Structure formats: structure tokens, C-alpha cells
Amino acid sequence: LLLRRAKRKEVKNALENRSLQEALRRASLQHSQKFEQTKNEIAWEELKARARAIREECAKELPELIRAFQEEARKAGAQVHLASNSEQALAAIEDILKAKEARLIVKSKSMVSEEIGLNEYLEKRGYRVIETDLGEWIVQLAGERPSHITAPALHKTKEEVAALLSRHLGRPIPADIKEMVKTARRELRSFFSEADAGISGANLAIAESGTLVIVSNEGNARLVTGLPPVHIALITTEKFVRTLEQATTLIKALVTASSGAKLTSYVSFITGPSRTTDIEKELVIGAHGPEEVHIIILDNGRLSLAKEGKYEEILYCLKCGGCMLQCPVFQAVGGHVYGGPVYPGGIGVLLSTATRPSEDFSKLVDLCADCKKCEEFCPVGIPSGELLLGLKNLSGSRPWEKVLSGIFKKRSLAELGARILAVLQRPWQANGYWRSLPFSRAKGKRFPALKFRKGSGLGEKKGKRILLFEGCLVKFFFPEVRESVSRALSHFGYEVVVPKDQVCCGAPSFHLGRKKDVFSLARANLRSFARADPDFIITVCPTGNSFLKKTYSELLPEASRWQGKIFDFTEFMVNKGLSLEIEASPKDSVFYHYPCHLVNDLKLKDEPPKLLKALGYKPEMESEPYTCCGFCGVFSIRNPELSEHFWKNKREKLLASQSPLVATDCPGCLFQLRAHLKAEESEKRVYHTAELIAQALEDK
Ligand code: SF4
Ligand code: SF4
């Protein structure tokens, strides 16, 4: 509890820290713009698929790849040291430095060195360690840790960096980025040639040739690995590939995801120490580059992860850092607050859990909004959000989470509660909304009133039958959405049924860490499907859709028989060509709010604008990065401050739009948008797209 409170305080402080907010905003925007531009110039999805396949293949044979790498690297003159944990890696490095009587060490960026606490270890023993990557140098001078994998000083604005450099150098340094880069170049120059050893990380290792691959932009990695007499490279056991071709594909994917560039300024392939055969073809080790190359291969629990089924996917991570810059939570609070003690972001929580099994990182899982943006973005398709949910389910629930899940689990209890509340709310509501009450005023919301309507019985099947899986929010708050879907699909000759034995899909329970409650809910819904025997199952909530389609099949194999019949409503209308048959008259412009799961999970990015156009509207689509509205289900209960922060960003975009209408495809987003806009007395009207279709049909 105390840890959770402390984390909440950190979140609050980060949200109130204006310069952090500005730094994060600038960095995320730059990343997004560059990435989107490059993505459109290359076959990004194809590259992602190839990168994923390579990772899948290599993860299965890591021990063999490491063995082959060692053999080849030794043949090339490198010395390979295996370390199963941080202590062994530190001891190996110290032994090498002692043997060379090294005192001054230059380093290029290495997150593995952060993982093992290398700088503190060496500094305590009297070594002088100089970080030469600009971002790493900045955080070293500030006495901080990196807040991002590839951009360690991302949390600082240029003004803060200038103030830091001025303090360190004892002279005023202007907040001019070009000037600061020149200053770093001048200050660090001499260390490269004076250093006794250079320590680097490595992005990949190629087994067929014993080669290390290091990407960099600044050029410091080349100097660190090329000028000092000894080069020590730190690499972890998941970074091994078999061939040069595999490595180049992964490097392309890594660089584009990391910075939106097609390739970095430098890509170094290092195969053993420098050498020459220029005089009589006699081989001499140690020419202009290092005469010794030591490669420390650190495991820290990774190889055992490779045997743990789903969690193996954590090992695919290329450490590009792109997912963090796309993650709404990271964008809101930065990597010092969201992530593990070393690796930031959602993947950082997963990596920390994998590499520090004795520590409990479950409290960090609660910060994930499960928007799945990281999964959609990741160049190797790591389902970080899903894996984090898996961790939540392993770590267990708090008492209130158990109670809440219990309510979702008991249909009769939830329906009885809704009926009682629907009566009790009467004096407090007006025009379908709760009046402005003190608790809702504080949140700037006017909640939609409860409008519970029961499902219907099943008659004899008449023609093509569609089962509408309405989900809890439509059932209890927005029956108009259900009626719109029924009207629209009936218009096209379908028989629409909404069986009364439907229960909650189970997504809230899963998010509450109560996977065991999901089983009984899933079984009840599968029984309901079997009784109704539908030709199609239509959902109006993307989270529910994904849950019925994917999660049910993972939990219960018998659920897979329904997979091919489940469609999102908008997807069904567009892909079956129904929307085009409406032939609607021209209408106003409409701002479309993308629900996170619709676009990131169901990948239905193109369907909403197609549908809106078919209905005669002028769709106003948000450009990337899309902004989450902050509803986020259980996340908003756990993290009200973050939810409000997301809403503020969304609000800015909504209010900047001239469109009088807002459309969306998720009842959760509908709830959030209506509640906030109502409280603001905005003239904008918010609809589920199903309502717009029903209206268009009525207008004909
Ligand atoms: S999880 Fe994917 S996007 Fe995130 S750092 Fe790893 S490779 Fe990059
Ligand atoms: S699911 Fe969303 S909030 Fe969670 S780590 Fe991924 S991007 Fe961040």
C-alpha cells in the first residue's frame, strides 16, 4: 500500500512538473512525426513481419547461437566471458581492467551497464568513468539515471541541460542545442585518446562470424570501441542472431522504430581486435584499433525466460525505445516514474520482472492503461500490454478489486443493483445525466444516467441471425446504441437478437487481476452463443470484441469455433458493403475519436472514415499520435490523475475542432466524452457510429 501511495505521489509530481511535461511533449512529437514520415516511405509492415520472424526463430536457439558465436569470436581473437548474473559480469570487467592497469575508462551508451550498476561499482573502486554519449553524459553530470533507453536525457529541456552544463563547466552555456553539442565535443574529445579502456554495449551479435553490431549516431561509439587499447563489450543473451542478413533486417527495424531514420550515421561490425597482415602477410593483432576485445555475455535470468512460453516474447525486444515514446503513460510521466529501476516504460516493467525475479514490480503494472499502442507500434510485435496484464493476474488483486470483479461476475446482482440505482437516481438526474454533484464537479464530469434495459428471449430462428453482444456499458447506460444496431441491421434483413442470458465479457475482471472470474463469465457467454446459434456475433465495444475473439480462445479452446463469426459493428457495416447501400444525403463534418483498442488492437483504422463518408458526413480524422480520452476502464479508477491528464489532451483537440458532432465506436469513450462535454455545457453532440447509421436510415 505504501509503495502504491508513493508511486501515486510520483505520478502527481511528474504531472505537475512543467519542464518535464514540456520535454516529454517535444520528444514524443518529434519521434512521432519522424517515424510517421519514414513509415510511409518504406514497407514498414513487411519489415516488421520479417523482424518478428527472425526474433521468433533466434529465440528458440539462443544457447546454440551463443555457443557458435563464442567459437567464432575466439577464432577472430576476441576473449569471451560468460556471466550468469551481474556480480559475475562486474568481476570479469574488473579483472580485465586490473590486468591492464587501467584507470580511465570511456563508455558509450549501454543499458546493460546500467542493469549491472557498472559505473557505481567502478567509481567505488577508484576508476574514472566518462560517459561519452551526450545524453548519458548529461545524466551522469546530473547524478541521475537514464529515463529512456535510447535518449537517456529525454526528461530534460534544453534550458535545464544548459543550466547543468553551466554549473559543471563553471561558465555560462547558452540554451542553444547546437552550441551545447559543440561544447560536449570539445569537453570529451581528449578522453577518447587518453582512456585505458573503452566499454560499450552492443545491439546484436552474429553467431556465424562472431561479430558484434553497434549502431550509433554521435560517432562516440566508434571512438570508444576504436581508440583505447582495450575494448570491453557488454551484451545480453537475447541479442544473438545467426546471420549477417538477419542482423541487417533487425537493425533497419530497430533504427526506424527508434528515431524514424532509415539508418543511423554509423553501424559498426566488430569482429575481434584490430589487426594487420600488411607486411609479408604476417598477422599482427593490434593495429590502429584495440589490441584486446573482451565480450561479456550476461544472462541475468533471460535464458530461463526463453522456456516460459508467452514471456519468451520479452526477449524479442530490440531496445529501440520507440514504444515508450508512443505510450500515453510514458508521455505523461516519463521513464523515471513509469518503468522498472533500469529499463523504462511497459517493456521496462517486463524486463525488470524478468531480470530481477526476487523483486516485486506488480505495483508498476497498475500504471499501464492497456491501450495496446506499444503492441501496435513494436517492430517485433511484442504484446507488452497483454504481458503486463498477465503479470497483474499473477500478482493478485486488492480487496476492492475482488469485490468489483465479483459484481461483474454476478449478472443477477449487477442487474438488481442497476434497477435499484435507476430508481434512486431519479431526484438527482435531468435529461439523461446526473445533476452536477460535488464529487462529479471535482472531476469535471456529469455522468450519464443509468438506463438499464433487459435483453430479450430467443424465438425461432428467422433467416440470417445476428447476436448483438452489447456489453455492460450499453446494457446499463446506452440502450440507444443497442436499439440503433438492431434497427440498422434489421434494415438489411438480419434478425438481431440480444439474449438476456449474456453476461459481462470478463475484460474488467481480467484488468482487475481476477482471471479466475473470467472463466465462468466466458463459459456463460459461450453457452448463450450456442443457444442463440447466430450466423454473426456483433460487438459495439472494441475491448469486448478482442476479448471474445482472442482472449476467450486462449482461455477455453472451445471458444475458437466462434472466432470467425465475431465482428465489430463498424467493421461489419463497411466490410460487408452495407454502409454503401445507405446512399445518405450530404451532412455536417464530424470529429472522429479513435478508441485505443479499435485502432491498436483490432487494427480498424480505415473503417470509421469509410463509414462516415458513406453516411454523408465529412469525417475529421485525428492525425497520429491519437489521443486517448482517459476512460480506460479500471485504469481510470486506479489512476484518476493520469486519466484526467489524458482527457485534457483530448479536450484540446475536441475543442479546437469546428465539427458540431463527435463520433466514436466504443461505449467507454462515449461515456467519457459525453460526461465531460456535458459538464462543460459544450454544444457538441457525441454519438456511437451505430446511432449515426440508424439516424441516416431514418432520414432517408
Ligand atoms: S518492446 Fe518493441 S518497441 Fe519497445 S523497445 Fe522493445 S523492440 Fe522497441
Ligand atoms: S499498453 Fe499502452 S499504457 Fe500500457 S505500456 Fe503499452 S502503450 Fe503504455
PDB file of N, CA, C and O in Angstrom, residues 15 82 108 189 197 224 318 360 367 376 387 450 468 513 542 564 595 610 628 642 653:
ATOM      1  N   LEU A  15       3.232  14.960 -13.216  1.00  0.00           N
ATOM      2  CA  LEU A  15       2.211  15.666 -13.996  1.00  0.00           C
ATOM      3  C   LEU A  15       2.243  17.173 -13.726  1.00  0.00           C
ATOM      4  O   LEU A  15       1.881  17.974 -14.576  1.00  0.00           O
ATOM      5  N   LEU A  82      31.556 -15.502 -19.966  1.00  0.00           N
ATOM      6  CA  LEU A  82      30.126 -15.740 -19.713  1.00  0.00           C
ATOM      7  C   LEU A  82      29.794 -15.329 -18.282  1.00  0.00           C
ATOM      8  O   LEU A  82      30.535 -15.671 -17.352  1.00  0.00           O
ATOM      9  N   SER A 108      30.542   4.138 -24.096  1.00  0.00           N
ATOM     10  CA  SER A 108      29.430   4.561 -24.957  1.00  0.00           C
ATOM     11  C   SER A 108      28.176   3.922 -24.368  1.00  0.00           C
ATOM     12  O   SER A 108      28.267   3.053 -23.500  1.00  0.00           O
ATOM     13  N   ARG A 189      36.550  15.346 -26.071  1.00  0.00           N
ATOM     14  CA  ARG A 189      37.496  14.924 -27.118  1.00  0.00           C
ATOM     15  C   ARG A 189      38.716  14.191 -26.579  1.00  0.00           C
ATOM     16  O   ARG A 189      39.067  13.098 -26.996  1.00  0.00           O
ATOM     17  N   ALA A 197      40.761   2.116 -21.414  1.00  0.00           N
ATOM     18  CA  ALA A 197      39.830   1.092 -21.912  1.00  0.00           C
ATOM     19  C   ALA A 197      38.540   1.766 -22.354  1.00  0.00           C
ATOM     20  O   ALA A 197      38.163   2.816 -21.825  1.00  0.00           O
ATOM     21  N   VAL A 224      35.002   5.074 -28.844  1.00  0.00           N
ATOM     22  CA  VAL A 224      35.146   4.253 -27.629  1.00  0.00           C
ATOM     23  C   VAL A 224      35.625   2.842 -27.976  1.00  0.00           C
ATOM     24  O   VAL A 224      36.451   2.254 -27.274  1.00  0.00           O
ATOM     25  N   LEU A 318      14.212  -5.214 -29.102  1.00  0.00           N
ATOM     26  CA  LEU A 318      15.434  -4.699 -29.741  1.00  0.00           C
ATOM     27  C   LEU A 318      15.975  -3.484 -28.999  1.00  0.00           C
ATOM     28  O   LEU A 318      16.957  -2.902 -29.419  1.00  0.00           O
ATOM     29  N   ASP A 360       9.527  -7.264  -6.453  1.00  0.00           N
ATOM     30  CA  ASP A 360       8.115  -7.241  -6.842  1.00  0.00           C
ATOM     31  C   ASP A 360       7.814  -5.946  -7.611  1.00  0.00           C
ATOM     32  O   ASP A 360       7.899  -4.859  -7.056  1.00  0.00           O
ATOM     33  N   LEU A 367       0.029   0.960 -13.634  1.00  0.00           N
ATOM     34  CA  LEU A 367       0.156   2.210 -14.396  1.00  0.00           C
ATOM     35  C   LEU A 367      -0.102   2.012 -15.884  1.00  0.00           C
ATOM     36  O   LEU A 367      -0.215   2.977 -16.635  1.00  0.00           O
ATOM     37  N   GLU A 376       0.951  -2.260 -31.068  1.00  0.00           N
ATOM     38  CA  GLU A 376       0.728  -1.898 -32.464  1.00  0.00           C
ATOM     39  C   GLU A 376       2.015  -1.334 -33.054  1.00  0.00           C
ATOM     40  O   GLU A 376       2.349  -1.582 -34.203  1.00  0.00           O
ATOM     41  N   LEU A 387       1.134  -8.778 -21.894  1.00  0.00           N
ATOM     42  CA  LEU A 387       2.029  -9.446 -20.938  1.00  0.00           C
ATOM     43  C   LEU A 387       1.940  -8.781 -19.565  1.00  0.00           C
ATOM     44  O   LEU A 387       2.020  -9.443 -18.526  1.00  0.00           O
ATOM     45  N   LEU A 450     -28.250   6.007 -15.411  1.00  0.00           N
ATOM     46  CA  LEU A 450     -28.467   4.577 -15.676  1.00  0.00           C
ATOM     47  C   LEU A 450     -29.752   4.390 -16.468  1.00  0.00           C
ATOM     48  O   LEU A 450     -30.790   4.966 -16.120  1.00  0.00           O
ATOM     49  N   LEU A 468     -26.255  -9.660 -31.038  1.00  0.00           N
ATOM     50  CA  LEU A 468     -25.556  -8.449 -30.610  1.00  0.00           C
ATOM     51  C   LEU A 468     -25.042  -8.680 -29.198  1.00  0.00           C
ATOM     52  O   LEU A 468     -25.821  -8.886 -28.266  1.00  0.00           O
ATOM     53  N   GLY A 513      -7.182  -8.221 -12.326  1.00  0.00           N
ATOM     54  CA  GLY A 513      -6.306  -9.308 -11.862  1.00  0.00           C
ATOM     55  C   GLY A 513      -7.076 -10.549 -11.442  1.00  0.00           C
ATOM     56  O   GLY A 513      -6.568 -11.373 -10.682  1.00  0.00           O
ATOM     57  N   PRO A 542     -14.771  -2.272 -28.816  1.00  0.00           N
ATOM     58  CA  PRO A 542     -13.581  -2.961 -29.322  1.00  0.00           C
ATOM     59  C   PRO A 542     -12.901  -3.833 -28.269  1.00  0.00           C
ATOM     60  O   PRO A 542     -12.343  -4.885 -28.598  1.00  0.00           O
ATOM     61  N   GLY A 564     -14.353 -16.765 -36.050  1.00  0.00           N
ATOM     62  CA  GLY A 564     -14.593 -16.245 -37.403  1.00  0.00           C
ATOM     63  C   GLY A 564     -15.936 -15.555 -37.559  1.00  0.00           C
ATOM     64  O   GLY A 564     -16.212 -14.949 -38.603  1.00  0.00           O
ATOM     65  N   PRO A 595     -11.123   4.986 -30.612  1.00  0.00           N
ATOM     66  CA  PRO A 595     -10.917   4.233 -29.368  1.00  0.00           C
ATOM     67  C   PRO A 595      -9.584   3.471 -29.471  1.00  0.00           C
ATOM     68  O   PRO A 595      -9.270   2.922 -30.543  1.00  0.00           O
ATOM     69  N   LYS A 610     -14.410   5.502 -43.644  1.00  0.00           N
ATOM     70  CA  LYS A 610     -15.194   4.994 -44.780  1.00  0.00           C
ATOM     71  C   LYS A 610     -16.687   5.024 -44.443  1.00  0.00           C
ATOM     72  O   LYS A 610     -17.520   5.422 -45.245  1.00  0.00           O
ATOM     73  N   CYS A 628      -5.742   9.367 -26.307  1.00  0.00           N
ATOM     74  CA  CYS A 628      -6.672   8.562 -25.508  1.00  0.00           C
ATOM     75  C   CYS A 628      -7.620   9.522 -24.775  1.00  0.00           C
ATOM     76  O   CYS A 628      -7.205  10.601 -24.340  1.00  0.00           O
ATOM     77  N   LEU A 642      -3.925  10.366 -13.975  1.00  0.00           N
ATOM     78  CA  LEU A 642      -3.494  10.118 -15.355  1.00  0.00           C
ATOM     79  C   LEU A 642      -4.672  10.179 -16.315  1.00  0.00           C
ATOM     80  O   LEU A 642      -4.570  10.728 -17.410  1.00  0.00           O
ATOM     81  N   LYS A 653      -7.982  18.892 -28.385  1.00  0.00           N
ATOM     82  CA  LYS A 653      -8.223  18.566 -29.795  1.00  0.00           C
ATOM     83  C   LYS A 653      -9.704  18.711 -30.144  1.00  0.00           C
ATOM     84  O   LYS A 653     -10.050  19.221 -31.207  1.00  0.00           O
TER      85      LYS A 653
END
